[in-house]
Amino acid sequence: MSLAFDDYGRPYIILRDQGSKKRMKGLEAYKSNILAAKAVANTLSSSLGPKGMDKMLVSPDGDVSVTNDGSIIVEKMEIQHPTAKLLVELSQSQDAEIGDGTTGVVVLAGKLLEQALTLLDKGNHPLKISDGFDRACDVAIKHLETISEEIDIQANEHEALIQAACTALGSKVVSKRKRELGKIAVTAVLDVADLARKDVNLDLIKIQTKTGGSVEDTRLISGILIDKDMSHPQMPKEVKEAKICLLTCPFEPPKPKTKHNINISSAEDYKKLYQQEQQYFVDMVKLVKDSGANIALCQWGFDDEANHLLLQNELPAVRWVSGTDVELIAMATGARIIPRFQEITPEKLGKAGSVKEVQFGTSNERMLVIENCQCTKAVTILIRGGSQMIVDEAKRSIHDAICVIRNLIKDNRIVYGGGSAELACAIQVLQYADEVSSVEQYAIRSFADALEGIPCCLADNCGLNPITSVAQAKSRQLQENNPRIGIDCMELGTTDMKEQRIYETLSSKKQQIQLATQVVKMILKIDDVIAPDDY
Amino acid sequence: MSQFLQPTILLLREGTDTSQGRAQIVSNINAVQAVADVVKSTLGPRGMDKMIQTGPKVTISNDGATILNLLEVVHPAARVLVDIAKSQDDEVGDGTTSTTLLAAELLKEAKPFIEEGIHPQIVIQGYRKALELALEKLEGFSINISRDSPQEKRDTLLKCAQTALNSKLLANTKQFFSELVVSAVEKLDPNILDRDLIGIKNVTGGSVNDSFLVDGVAFKKTFSYAGFEQQPKRFENPKICLLNLELELKSEKENAEIRIEKPEEYQQIVDAEWALIYEKLDIIVKAGAQIVLSKLPIGDLATQYFADRNIFCAGRVPQEDLLRVQKATGGQVQTTVNGLNPETFGTCGLFEEVQVGAERYNLFKNCPQSRTATIVLRGGAEQFIQEAERSLNDAIMIVRRCFKANKIVAGGGAIELELSRYLRHYARSVTGKTQYIVNSFAKALEVIPRTIAENAGLNSIEIMNKLRQRHAQGGEEGRWYGVDINGASGVCDTHSSFVWEPSLVKRNALCSATEAACAILSIDETVKNPKSDQDTKMKPRGQPGRPPMGMRR
């Protein structure tokens, strides 16, 4: 920190722990911030696109995860640098809002910062640069809207949705099965979507993973899967036309919440107490039985005594069902949650086509599947895969796909992927730059260059020559006035992304450009960093 | 011989640091300069931000008061600066950086006088005189804006909000946010304008343009128990019951003793407990409530009970949100359900639970007695939103101030220059040392336009000359010339380009800056006690307490 001296040349302390604070000012601060952020972006850039590579991340506990999802990578990298952390949050906010495109947003921010660095070296005022970026961003967004196309999500058995899901899945480890997984994701989302309100509550889609089998075995259960089994091994494994009784009270004699103790003075009393307890169990089972229920799901446990009685009365039961599962089951089966036995009525029971216990592989693990629920408002995707890592990555990929489909239901406008949208915007921004007479012109031009960075990066990751392929695509876009020309990553022989059916949502692209610009602007506005020196 | 033998007198504890005299004043002034230097580059529309890391937390800010606070200044004289910035923040909300800069510049101008041997009190007197004149003139210069029609009034408020937002991260979307802020303030009761009734909620994700205003209350979905999802999530004109009551099965009294003889009676105790809670729930349902909000937890039993009866409930609603719901809906918070009167229920046009980013929010819209508003802020990064919140806070404060006082002055350094011109003119008519000092005050005022120009990367000397020349011409014409950061010439009439600020902000800034400068000038001795061990243990880091110091006139 800057030291102040009094007239005798004695330095004096102005700030707390002054000696241990580090301060960077002006150009030094910009550069260090930009370089830190760029380092993060560079790490991610090789993950972009259908042929992007995965990263292996080892957590402090030794857990290994392999992923291609930008937001997960930056999160697990545990970045310390304050500016670099901004990029982490950028990626996560894209994840929270859109769910997809988390890598692209960081790469774009990195490209923008790279451009800003050159502009700074030329002596531009950082705020002029950020003003220019802002104006360019507006132009790009407007252009995106003009080139976007509305698609009919209903047509051709939701073909458009499946294609969009495939685009999202294309870059992941499960890309081989993208069509199947895409279909599963589309069906799942449509099952729970409220098309009138254009709203999808993603809480209703449960994604359950189970190691074993292969990715092809992944399936959609139009109901609920819970990681529990029947409380007694002799209970029937399947209940058809199930009438489900959802209990949030234990199969135990009731206890008052008030602290209490029981004093027994004679053997007779003891017997009485025992009988009383027995009576409770009998009454409870009877109440459940009388209501017509043929299966009971309980949020709490019950002891062997009750378990035995339930078996005798041929009432299959499940214990320790988690609260969220109870809620999901209630939504799906139309059951009301019952807080005590006295309140059980036939109307409060939920109905499902079948409740069955399924077993996986050779291991002794069982799960309970509730299918054909009365009001199917909840679905489960059961993901299988060879190893925990694959299953985890598949789960993240499906989540991305689901998010894309949800966004399309909310807003059915799409742009074409493969870098074509970015290229089209870059061309438009470049044209606009020439109309601006002030210093911002350079910044706007740089923004266009940064946008071109995305297709470059895509081509690079696919093993194509980035400069040739981008130059070709760009000139064709200009000549044919066709904003759909992009990079042929999959080498299908055409660069028209409409033919390749690479769909991306408009909202995701818009968000990417806006968020990246926002963060870059923020980083450019910092001219002073005060931090503890020790880190 | 004894008269030569001076006994050592120990007056102060060992380790106490004392320094006094003129050197002390100069050293204090230097310390103040060092602190002011930190915030200097944040002034004006092209001001930069500071990134300050305190522990694991990183703050990015442009707000003078926030930065000074986070710097953890310990130097006693420099802390005065932090305090005036804070008082400016509390009082008017904006102009914290300019206050700090002005105070530092006043001291800088005073330094040569002190070094030449002029008594500090004379400097202080001179400054006070100059301040008096400046304030008088400020009144005279400020423009009464006609606000006969609501439209004109709104326009003025918008202009002021935009000026406040100019230097912030939100500068590019200031149109949008000034609308938001003005609409929010207009919702308040014009007589009280309670700042607490404007809630600002942050949701990460989305772009800033996705931020929106709710003419009512919005708060994040509270923790919910199983059964919550089965409750209806949308009501029109609902009856809202506000409680400060725990709706859970629980032991009513810790130390009660009940003796029962027979096992059958055991069941009765259990039933009694259930009856207690059911009775409460039943009263609420019977009274016709459709939405139940409580500050205390609402348990799973109650959640399911309400779900069965198509009632929405939310427990653990934060205090300030509940308070705002109360204001907005006209309901009253009840601490018991006994004798629950439907008249205490509030209502609103529309209640809805909506998804905002990754969070779910409860929105109460179109409230009849709406005296409250909530701004839901969106943005890319946590720090971004936090800074946006601080900026909006400044704007809200300014608009609030403007709402009452209808006098404005032009910003961009115009008013400072005009006051400076006037004081220079006046100085020539006085005799004695005061002439110099009033002149210095006038010179110190120029720091504001100079810094704005410097921060914008303009040639400040050239700009200052142009501005001085404009103002020297006198009259109405040149009065409002200030720094123009966009145009080629660097100067423009800031009044006609709508850089407006309430005159109150300037008034307060001038007053507190002069006060602070005078206070520092009048200190000629600092006695700093050594830190006692206990003291350091007691104070947690990050909350700098004022170090023990003695001040003596």
Short mmCIF file of C-alpha atoms in Angstrom, two decimals, chain B residues 417 459-473 478 481 488-491:
data_model
loop_
_atom_site.label_atom_id
_atom_site.label_comp_id
_atom_site.label_asym_id
_atom_site.label_seq_id
_atom_site.Cartn_x
_atom_site.Cartn_y
_atom_site.Cartn_z
CA LEU B 417 -17.13 26.05 -10.67
CA ASN B 459 -6.86 16.93 -20.62
CA SER B 460 -7.89 18.46 -17.32
CA ILE B 461 -5.84 21.64 -17.62
CA GLU B 462 -7.34 22.51 -20.95
CA ILE B 463 -10.85 21.72 -19.78
CA MET B 464 -10.46 23.74 -16.61
CA ASN B 465 -9.29 26.75 -18.56
CA LYS B 466 -12.24 26.52 -20.89
CA LEU B 467 -14.65 26.17 -18.02
CA ARG B 468 -13.16 29.04 -16.03
CA GLN B 469 -13.41 31.25 -19.03
CA ARG B 470 -17.06 30.33 -19.60
CA HIS B 471 -17.97 30.96 -16.02
CA ALA B 472 -16.00 34.19 -15.83
CA GLN B 473 -18.24 35.68 -18.47
CA GLY B 478 -22.04 30.47 -18.71
CA TYR B 481 -21.07 24.87 -18.03
CA ALA B 488 -15.32 16.77 -28.61
CA SER B 489 -14.91 20.11 -26.88
CA GLY B 490 -15.08 18.63 -23.39
CA VAL B 491 -17.42 21.26 -22.01
#
